[in-house]
mmCIF file of C-alpha atoms in Angstrom:
data_model
loop_
_atom_site.group_PDB
_atom_site.id
_atom_site.type_symbol
_atom_site.label_atom_id
_atom_site.label_comp_id
_atom_site.label_asym_id
_atom_site.label_seq_id
_atom_site.Cartn_x
_atom_site.Cartn_y
_atom_site.Cartn_z
ATOM 1 C CA ARG A 6 -21.317 -91.011 -50.878
ATOM 2 C CA HIS A 7 -20.904 -91.540 -47.185
ATOM 3 C CA ALA A 8 -17.654 -89.640 -47.313
ATOM 4 C CA ALA A 9 -19.576 -86.646 -49.097
ATOM 5 C CA LEU A 10 -22.352 -86.739 -46.538
ATOM 6 C CA ALA A 11 -19.671 -86.814 -43.753
ATOM 7 C CA ALA A 12 -17.823 -83.702 -45.346
ATOM 8 C CA GLN A 13 -21.140 -81.837 -45.502
ATOM 9 C CA ALA A 14 -21.931 -82.470 -41.878
ATOM 10 C CA THR A 15 -18.422 -81.212 -40.862
ATOM 11 C CA LEU A 16 -17.484 -78.342 -43.132
ATOM 12 C CA ASP A 17 -18.980 -74.907 -43.784
ATOM 13 C CA PRO A 18 -20.473 -75.059 -47.487
ATOM 14 C CA VAL A 19 -19.319 -71.644 -48.340
ATOM 15 C CA THR A 20 -15.813 -71.588 -46.993
ATOM 16 C CA GLY A 21 -14.734 -75.276 -46.753
ATOM 17 C CA LEU A 22 -13.722 -74.391 -43.266
ATOM 18 C CA VAL A 23 -14.648 -76.693 -40.244
ATOM 19 C CA GLY A 24 -18.157 -75.893 -39.013
ATOM 20 C CA ARG A 25 -19.280 -75.031 -35.480
ATOM 21 C CA ARG A 26 -20.271 -78.603 -34.579
ATOM 22 C CA GLU A 27 -17.044 -80.262 -35.621
ATOM 23 C CA LEU A 28 -15.120 -77.310 -34.084
ATOM 24 C CA GLN A 29 -16.905 -78.059 -30.692
ATOM 25 C CA ARG A 30 -16.162 -81.823 -31.095
ATOM 26 C CA ARG A 31 -12.442 -81.209 -31.766
ATOM 27 C CA LEU A 32 -12.007 -78.918 -28.873
ATOM 28 C CA HIS A 33 -13.630 -81.108 -26.536
ATOM 29 C CA ALA A 34 -11.516 -84.085 -27.589
ATOM 30 C CA GLY A 35 -8.420 -81.909 -26.983
ATOM 31 C CA LEU A 36 -9.545 -80.933 -23.561
ATOM 32 C CA VAL A 37 -10.477 -84.513 -22.465
ATOM 33 C CA ALA A 38 -7.196 -86.111 -24.041
ATOM 34 C CA PRO A 39 -4.987 -87.907 -21.376
ATOM 35 C CA ARG A 40 -2.034 -85.771 -22.595
ATOM 36 C CA ARG A 41 -3.099 -82.096 -23.103
ATOM 37 C CA ILE A 42 -1.168 -80.209 -25.796
ATOM 38 C CA PRO A 43 -0.925 -76.385 -25.732
ATOM 39 C CA LEU A 44 -3.818 -74.727 -27.595
ATOM 40 C CA LEU A 45 -4.566 -71.202 -28.736
ATOM 41 C CA LEU A 46 -7.831 -70.186 -29.954
ATOM 42 C CA ALA A 47 -8.393 -66.996 -32.017
ATOM 43 C CA TRP A 48 -11.788 -65.764 -32.354
ATOM 44 C CA ILE A 49 -12.088 -63.328 -35.299
ATOM 45 C CA ARG A 50 -15.110 -61.292 -35.849
ATOM 46 C CA VAL A 51 -15.669 -59.805 -39.442
ATOM 47 C CA ASP A 52 -18.073 -56.771 -39.703
ATOM 48 C CA GLY A 53 -19.591 -55.274 -42.947
ATOM 49 C CA LEU A 54 -20.485 -58.499 -44.588
ATOM 50 C CA PRO A 55 -24.303 -57.614 -44.852
ATOM 51 C CA ALA A 56 -23.273 -54.473 -46.896
ATOM 52 C CA ILE A 57 -22.177 -56.531 -49.901
ATOM 53 C CA ASP A 58 -24.114 -58.944 -52.030
ATOM 54 C CA ALA A 59 -24.021 -62.717 -51.539
ATOM 55 C CA GLY A 60 -21.612 -63.495 -54.562
ATOM 56 C CA ALA A 61 -19.144 -60.832 -53.410
ATOM 57 C CA GLU A 62 -19.454 -62.105 -49.860
ATOM 58 C CA ALA A 63 -18.729 -65.778 -50.941
ATOM 59 C CA ALA A 64 -15.702 -64.702 -52.957
ATOM 60 C CA LEU A 65 -14.236 -62.485 -50.069
ATOM 61 C CA LEU A 66 -14.894 -65.207 -47.524
ATOM 62 C CA ALA A 67 -13.021 -67.757 -49.790
ATOM 63 C CA ASP A 68 -10.030 -65.540 -49.876
ATOM 64 C CA PHE A 69 -10.181 -65.073 -46.033
ATOM 65 C CA ALA A 70 -10.595 -68.758 -45.398
ATOM 66 C CA ALA A 71 -7.614 -69.554 -47.585
ATOM 67 C CA LEU A 72 -5.458 -67.212 -45.454
ATOM 68 C CA LEU A 73 -6.677 -68.968 -42.241
ATOM 69 C CA GLN A 74 -6.056 -72.233 -43.434
ATOM 70 C CA GLN A 75 -2.447 -71.221 -44.620
ATOM 71 C CA HIS A 76 -1.633 -70.103 -41.069
ATOM 72 C CA ALA A 77 -3.143 -73.122 -39.625
ATOM 73 C CA SER A 78 -1.458 -75.513 -41.933
ATOM 74 C CA GLY A 79 0.870 -78.060 -39.999
ATOM 75 C CA CYS A 80 -0.279 -76.751 -36.540
ATOM 76 C CA GLY A 81 -3.890 -76.604 -36.379
ATOM 77 C CA TYR A 82 -7.200 -75.918 -38.162
ATOM 78 C CA ALA A 83 -9.550 -73.103 -39.148
ATOM 79 C CA ALA A 84 -13.286 -72.948 -38.520
ATOM 80 C CA ARG A 85 -16.362 -70.894 -39.243
ATOM 81 C CA ALA A 86 -18.166 -70.493 -35.839
ATOM 82 C CA ALA A 87 -20.946 -68.025 -36.992
ATOM 83 C CA ALA A 88 -21.889 -66.121 -40.185
ATOM 84 C CA ASP A 89 -19.423 -63.276 -39.021
ATOM 85 C CA ALA A 90 -17.197 -65.167 -36.729
ATOM 86 C CA PHE A 91 -14.081 -67.340 -37.494
ATOM 87 C CA VAL A 92 -11.908 -69.435 -35.165
ATOM 88 C CA LEU A 93 -8.175 -70.149 -35.805
ATOM 89 C CA VAL A 94 -6.949 -72.966 -33.652
ATOM 90 C CA LEU A 95 -3.204 -73.401 -33.176
ATOM 91 C CA GLN A 96 -1.946 -76.479 -31.285
ATOM 92 C CA ASP A 97 1.410 -77.849 -30.083
ATOM 93 C CA LEU A 98 3.132 -74.628 -30.062
ATOM 94 C CA PRO A 99 4.579 -72.554 -27.501
ATOM 95 C CA LEU A 100 2.134 -69.787 -26.415
ATOM 96 C CA ALA A 101 4.151 -66.898 -27.515
ATOM 97 C CA GLN A 102 4.934 -68.541 -30.988
ATOM 98 C CA ALA A 103 1.233 -69.291 -31.284
ATOM 99 C CA GLU A 104 0.183 -65.521 -30.493
ATOM 100 C CA ARG A 105 2.821 -64.172 -32.895
ATOM 101 C CA ARG A 106 1.389 -66.596 -35.601
ATOM 102 C CA ALA A 107 -2.101 -65.575 -35.043
ATOM 103 C CA GLN A 108 -1.003 -61.811 -34.994
ATOM 104 C CA ASP A 109 0.492 -62.299 -38.344
ATOM 105 C CA CYS A 110 -2.416 -63.931 -39.741
ATOM 106 C CA PHE A 111 -4.662 -61.169 -38.357
ATOM 107 C CA GLU A 112 -2.485 -58.229 -39.781
ATOM 108 C CA GLN A 113 -2.496 -59.988 -43.180
ATOM 109 C CA ALA A 114 -6.341 -60.427 -42.994
ATOM 110 C CA VAL A 115 -6.796 -56.666 -42.033
ATOM 111 C CA ALA A 116 -4.840 -55.756 -45.062
ATOM 112 C CA LEU A 117 -6.275 -58.177 -47.350
ATOM 113 C CA PRO A 118 -7.441 -56.471 -50.552
ATOM 114 C CA PHE A 119 -10.698 -57.358 -52.204
ATOM 115 C CA GLU A 120 -12.092 -55.636 -55.290
ATOM 116 C CA LEU A 121 -15.833 -54.864 -55.633
ATOM 117 C CA ASP A 122 -17.595 -53.115 -58.604
ATOM 118 C CA GLU A 123 -17.581 -49.968 -56.391
ATOM 119 C CA GLY A 124 -14.176 -50.199 -55.565
ATOM 120 C CA PRO A 125 -11.693 -51.732 -52.967
ATOM 121 C CA LEU A 126 -13.225 -53.213 -49.863
ATOM 122 C CA ALA A 127 -11.065 -53.625 -46.571
ATOM 123 C CA LEU A 128 -12.407 -56.349 -44.051
ATOM 124 C CA ALA A 129 -13.572 -54.785 -40.788
ATOM 125 C CA LEU A 130 -11.765 -57.263 -38.303
ATOM 126 C CA ASN A 131 -11.271 -57.782 -34.597
ATOM 127 C CA MET A 132 -9.558 -60.624 -32.851
ATOM 128 C CA GLY A 133 -9.532 -62.094 -29.365
ATOM 129 C CA LEU A 134 -7.013 -64.732 -28.064
ATOM 130 C CA ALA A 135 -7.483 -67.310 -25.341
ATOM 131 C CA GLY A 136 -5.242 -70.240 -24.488
ATOM 132 C CA ALA A 137 -6.382 -73.674 -23.082
ATOM 133 C CA ASP A 138 -4.168 -74.943 -19.975
ATOM 134 C CA VAL A 139 -4.824 -77.672 -17.497
ATOM 135 C CA ALA A 140 -7.296 -75.165 -15.615
ATOM 136 C CA THR A 141 -9.518 -74.966 -18.795
ATOM 137 C CA ALA A 142 -12.455 -77.166 -17.767
ATOM 138 C CA SER A 143 -14.852 -76.675 -20.773
ATOM 139 C CA ILE A 144 -14.959 -75.538 -24.482
ATOM 140 C CA GLU A 145 -17.620 -73.023 -23.384
ATOM 141 C CA ARG A 146 -15.063 -71.269 -21.176
ATOM 142 C CA LEU A 147 -12.507 -71.185 -23.875
ATOM 143 C CA LEU A 148 -14.685 -69.889 -26.605
ATOM 144 C CA GLY A 149 -16.294 -67.447 -23.887
ATOM 145 C CA GLU A 150 -12.801 -66.144 -22.904
ATOM 146 C CA ALA A 151 -11.873 -65.617 -26.727
ATOM 147 C CA GLN A 152 -15.068 -63.868 -27.536
ATOM 148 C CA GLN A 153 -14.685 -61.650 -24.415
ATOM 149 C CA ALA A 154 -11.190 -60.848 -25.639
ATOM 150 C CA CYS A 155 -12.626 -60.012 -29.091
ATOM 151 C CA ALA A 156 -15.259 -57.689 -27.477
ATOM 152 C CA ALA A 157 -12.435 -55.831 -25.672
ATOM 153 C CA ALA A 158 -10.793 -55.419 -28.876
ATOM 154 C CA GLN A 159 -13.827 -54.022 -30.691
ATOM 155 C CA ALA A 160 -14.116 -51.483 -27.874
ATOM 156 C CA LEU A 161 -10.613 -50.148 -28.940
ATOM 157 C CA GLY A 162 -11.619 -49.740 -32.421
ATOM 158 C CA ARG A 163 -11.773 -51.769 -35.658
ATOM 159 C CA GLY A 164 -8.644 -53.618 -36.852
ATOM 160 C CA ARG A 165 -7.363 -54.477 -33.088
ATOM 161 C CA TRP A 166 -6.720 -57.704 -31.340
ATOM 162 C CA GLN A 167 -6.584 -58.368 -27.714
ATOM 163 C CA PRO A 168 -5.543 -61.474 -25.698
ATOM 164 C CA HIS A 169 -7.745 -62.709 -22.841
ATOM 165 C CA GLU A 170 -6.927 -61.728 -19.173
ATOM 166 C CA ALA A 171 -8.787 -62.420 -16.128
ATOM 167 C CA GLU A 172 -9.483 -58.675 -15.916
ATOM 168 C CA THR A 173 -8.071 -56.052 -18.331
ATOM 169 C CA THR A 174 -8.195 -52.150 -18.280
ATOM 170 C CA VAL A 175 -10.438 -52.311 -21.445
ATOM 171 C CA LEU A 176 -13.134 -54.752 -19.910
ATOM 172 C CA SER A 177 -13.193 -52.718 -16.618
ATOM 173 C CA ARG A 178 -13.935 -49.851 -18.842
ATOM 174 C CA MET A 179 -16.610 -51.494 -20.634
ATOM 175 C CA ARG A 180 -18.226 -52.624 -17.159
ATOM 176 C CA ASP A 181 -18.137 -49.156 -15.917
ATOM 177 C CA ALA A 182 -19.613 -47.635 -19.061
ATOM 178 C CA ALA A 183 -22.461 -50.200 -18.878
ATOM 179 C CA LEU A 184 -23.208 -49.077 -15.324
ATOM 180 C CA TRP A 185 -23.196 -45.438 -16.463
ATOM 181 C CA VAL A 186 -25.727 -46.292 -19.130
ATOM 182 C CA ARG A 187 -28.076 -47.885 -16.673
ATOM 183 C CA ARG A 188 -27.774 -44.809 -14.321
ATOM 184 C CA ILE A 189 -28.497 -42.455 -17.329
ATOM 185 C CA ASP A 190 -31.530 -44.334 -18.375
ATOM 186 C CA GLU A 191 -32.832 -44.016 -14.780
ATOM 187 C CA ALA A 192 -31.984 -40.502 -14.315
ATOM 188 C CA LEU A 193 -33.463 -39.043 -17.733
ATOM 189 C CA PRO A 194 -37.114 -39.574 -16.772
ATOM 190 C CA THR A 195 -36.791 -39.096 -12.829
ATOM 191 C CA GLY A 196 -35.065 -35.641 -12.823
ATOM 192 C CA GLY A 197 -31.712 -37.155 -11.915
ATOM 193 C CA LEU A 198 -29.839 -34.874 -14.632
ATOM 194 C CA VAL A 199 -29.820 -31.312 -13.475
ATOM 195 C CA LEU A 200 -28.647 -28.012 -14.960
ATOM 196 C CA TYR A 201 -26.739 -25.405 -13.028
ATOM 197 C CA GLY A 202 -26.091 -21.786 -14.121
ATOM 198 C CA GLN A 203 -22.747 -20.125 -13.528
ATOM 199 C CA ARG A 204 -22.371 -16.393 -14.095
ATOM 200 C CA ALA A 205 -19.172 -15.565 -16.041
ATOM 201 C CA SER A 206 -17.602 -12.303 -17.154
ATOM 202 C CA PRO A 207 -16.026 -11.780 -20.553
ATOM 203 C CA LEU A 208 -12.438 -11.053 -20.857
ATOM 204 C CA VAL A 209 -13.091 -8.229 -23.315
ATOM 205 C CA ALA A 210 -14.147 -5.039 -21.645
ATOM 206 C CA GLY A 211 -17.515 -3.756 -22.579
ATOM 207 C CA GLU A 212 -19.061 -7.224 -23.182
ATOM 208 C CA PRO A 213 -22.091 -8.288 -21.203
ATOM 209 C CA ASP A 214 -21.766 -10.920 -18.435
ATOM 210 C CA TYR A 215 -23.365 -14.379 -19.509
ATOM 211 C CA ILE A 216 -24.359 -17.571 -17.760
ATOM 212 C CA GLU A 217 -22.648 -20.845 -18.491
ATOM 213 C CA VAL A 218 -25.089 -23.837 -18.204
ATOM 214 C CA LEU A 219 -23.603 -26.964 -16.604
ATOM 215 C CA LEU A 220 -24.935 -30.393 -16.656
ATOM 216 C CA ARG A 221 -24.548 -32.694 -13.560
ATOM 217 C CA MET A 222 -26.073 -35.934 -12.411
ATOM 218 C CA ARG A 223 -27.541 -36.469 -8.972
ATOM 219 C CA SER A 224 -25.729 -39.221 -6.931
ATOM 220 C CA ALA A 225 -25.724 -40.542 -3.364
ATOM 221 C CA ASP A 226 -22.419 -38.684 -2.861
ATOM 222 C CA GLY A 227 -23.798 -35.355 -4.243
ATOM 223 C CA VAL A 228 -23.470 -34.486 -8.011
ATOM 224 C CA VAL A 229 -21.271 -35.999 -10.825
ATOM 225 C CA ALA A 230 -19.663 -33.977 -13.674
ATOM 226 C CA PRO A 231 -20.146 -35.214 -17.260
ATOM 227 C CA GLY A 232 -16.529 -36.097 -17.467
ATOM 228 C CA GLU A 233 -17.490 -39.373 -15.602
ATOM 229 C CA PHE A 234 -20.186 -40.468 -17.977
ATOM 230 C CA ALA A 235 -19.805 -38.620 -21.193
ATOM 231 C CA VAL A 236 -17.718 -41.459 -23.017
ATOM 232 C CA ALA A 237 -20.742 -43.776 -22.236
ATOM 233 C CA VAL A 238 -23.256 -41.451 -23.375
ATOM 234 C CA GLU A 239 -21.623 -41.089 -26.774
ATOM 235 C CA ARG A 240 -20.586 -44.847 -27.200
ATOM 236 C CA TYR A 241 -24.105 -46.128 -26.442
ATOM 237 C CA GLY A 242 -26.165 -43.796 -28.557
ATOM 238 C CA GLN A 243 -27.578 -41.757 -25.525
ATOM 239 C CA ILE A 244 -26.207 -38.242 -26.700
ATOM 240 C CA ALA A 245 -29.583 -37.252 -28.594
ATOM 241 C CA ALA A 246 -31.668 -38.258 -25.575
ATOM 242 C CA MET A 247 -29.382 -36.291 -23.284
ATOM 243 C CA ASP A 248 -29.528 -33.292 -25.683
ATOM 244 C CA ARG A 249 -33.319 -33.360 -25.833
ATOM 245 C CA HIS A 250 -33.567 -33.369 -21.893
ATOM 246 C CA ILE A 251 -31.150 -30.524 -21.701
ATOM 247 C CA LEU A 252 -33.319 -28.383 -24.173
ATOM 248 C CA GLN A 253 -36.534 -29.288 -22.462
ATOM 249 C CA GLU A 254 -35.228 -28.194 -19.156
ATOM 250 C CA LEU A 255 -33.184 -25.042 -20.485
ATOM 251 C CA ILE A 256 -35.697 -23.471 -22.807
ATOM 252 C CA PRO A 257 -38.524 -22.863 -19.997
ATOM 253 C CA ALA A 258 -35.944 -21.708 -17.549
ATOM 254 C CA LEU A 259 -34.699 -19.140 -20.055
ATOM 255 C CA ARG A 260 -38.252 -17.985 -20.654
ATOM 256 C CA ARG A 261 -38.822 -17.463 -16.945
ATOM 257 C CA MET A 262 -35.877 -15.457 -16.792
ATOM 258 C CA GLY A 263 -37.214 -13.031 -19.520
#
């Protein structure tokens, strides 16, 4: 009975993988051990689970958990850290070998077939990798680095993985995009987005001249072209608000021009 209660406290009831509390305990034990062993942590995010029913989700997760356990066998363990997040911990392997093993597991998971009544379903996965070394002072830092790398992989698209780096190009772009989003939110109600008209002549003789309407954003250095902020607008769902702003400014201007 005690063994059964202990298992319930340490294992995820759906997948049989290590639960989050036991994951944290094991990671902490590894970080405070007198002899540090190499450790690679893979944070794997699974998207699309809410779109399927509970029975199908349990069967799908069981197949996914079995794949994680297969790659962790003999050199680590697998855990369920959240409803849509899983962790593969690989220990006592050279970092390059551990990364290859995690990548192989990830690629097999991405291609894992699963049949629903409606047809085949492919898991929407992303993975971030982080390694523990002598400078890793806490499990929070290790988990945070792996989640940060996973977020960078998600920014590249589904089915991608990314190792953690102190500063990556992807993370830099994400940070820049977040700054643009804030600037656009501030510019929309304050007139920071302005329209310019530029007269243009057609290449075909006899056609009338026309006016090109150009969008710009005011800044401390003058005006900024859309090429600087268009990606952030599209990625963070601000395109509709910007379209409305353009029409609200453009239509009255056209009426005044007759």
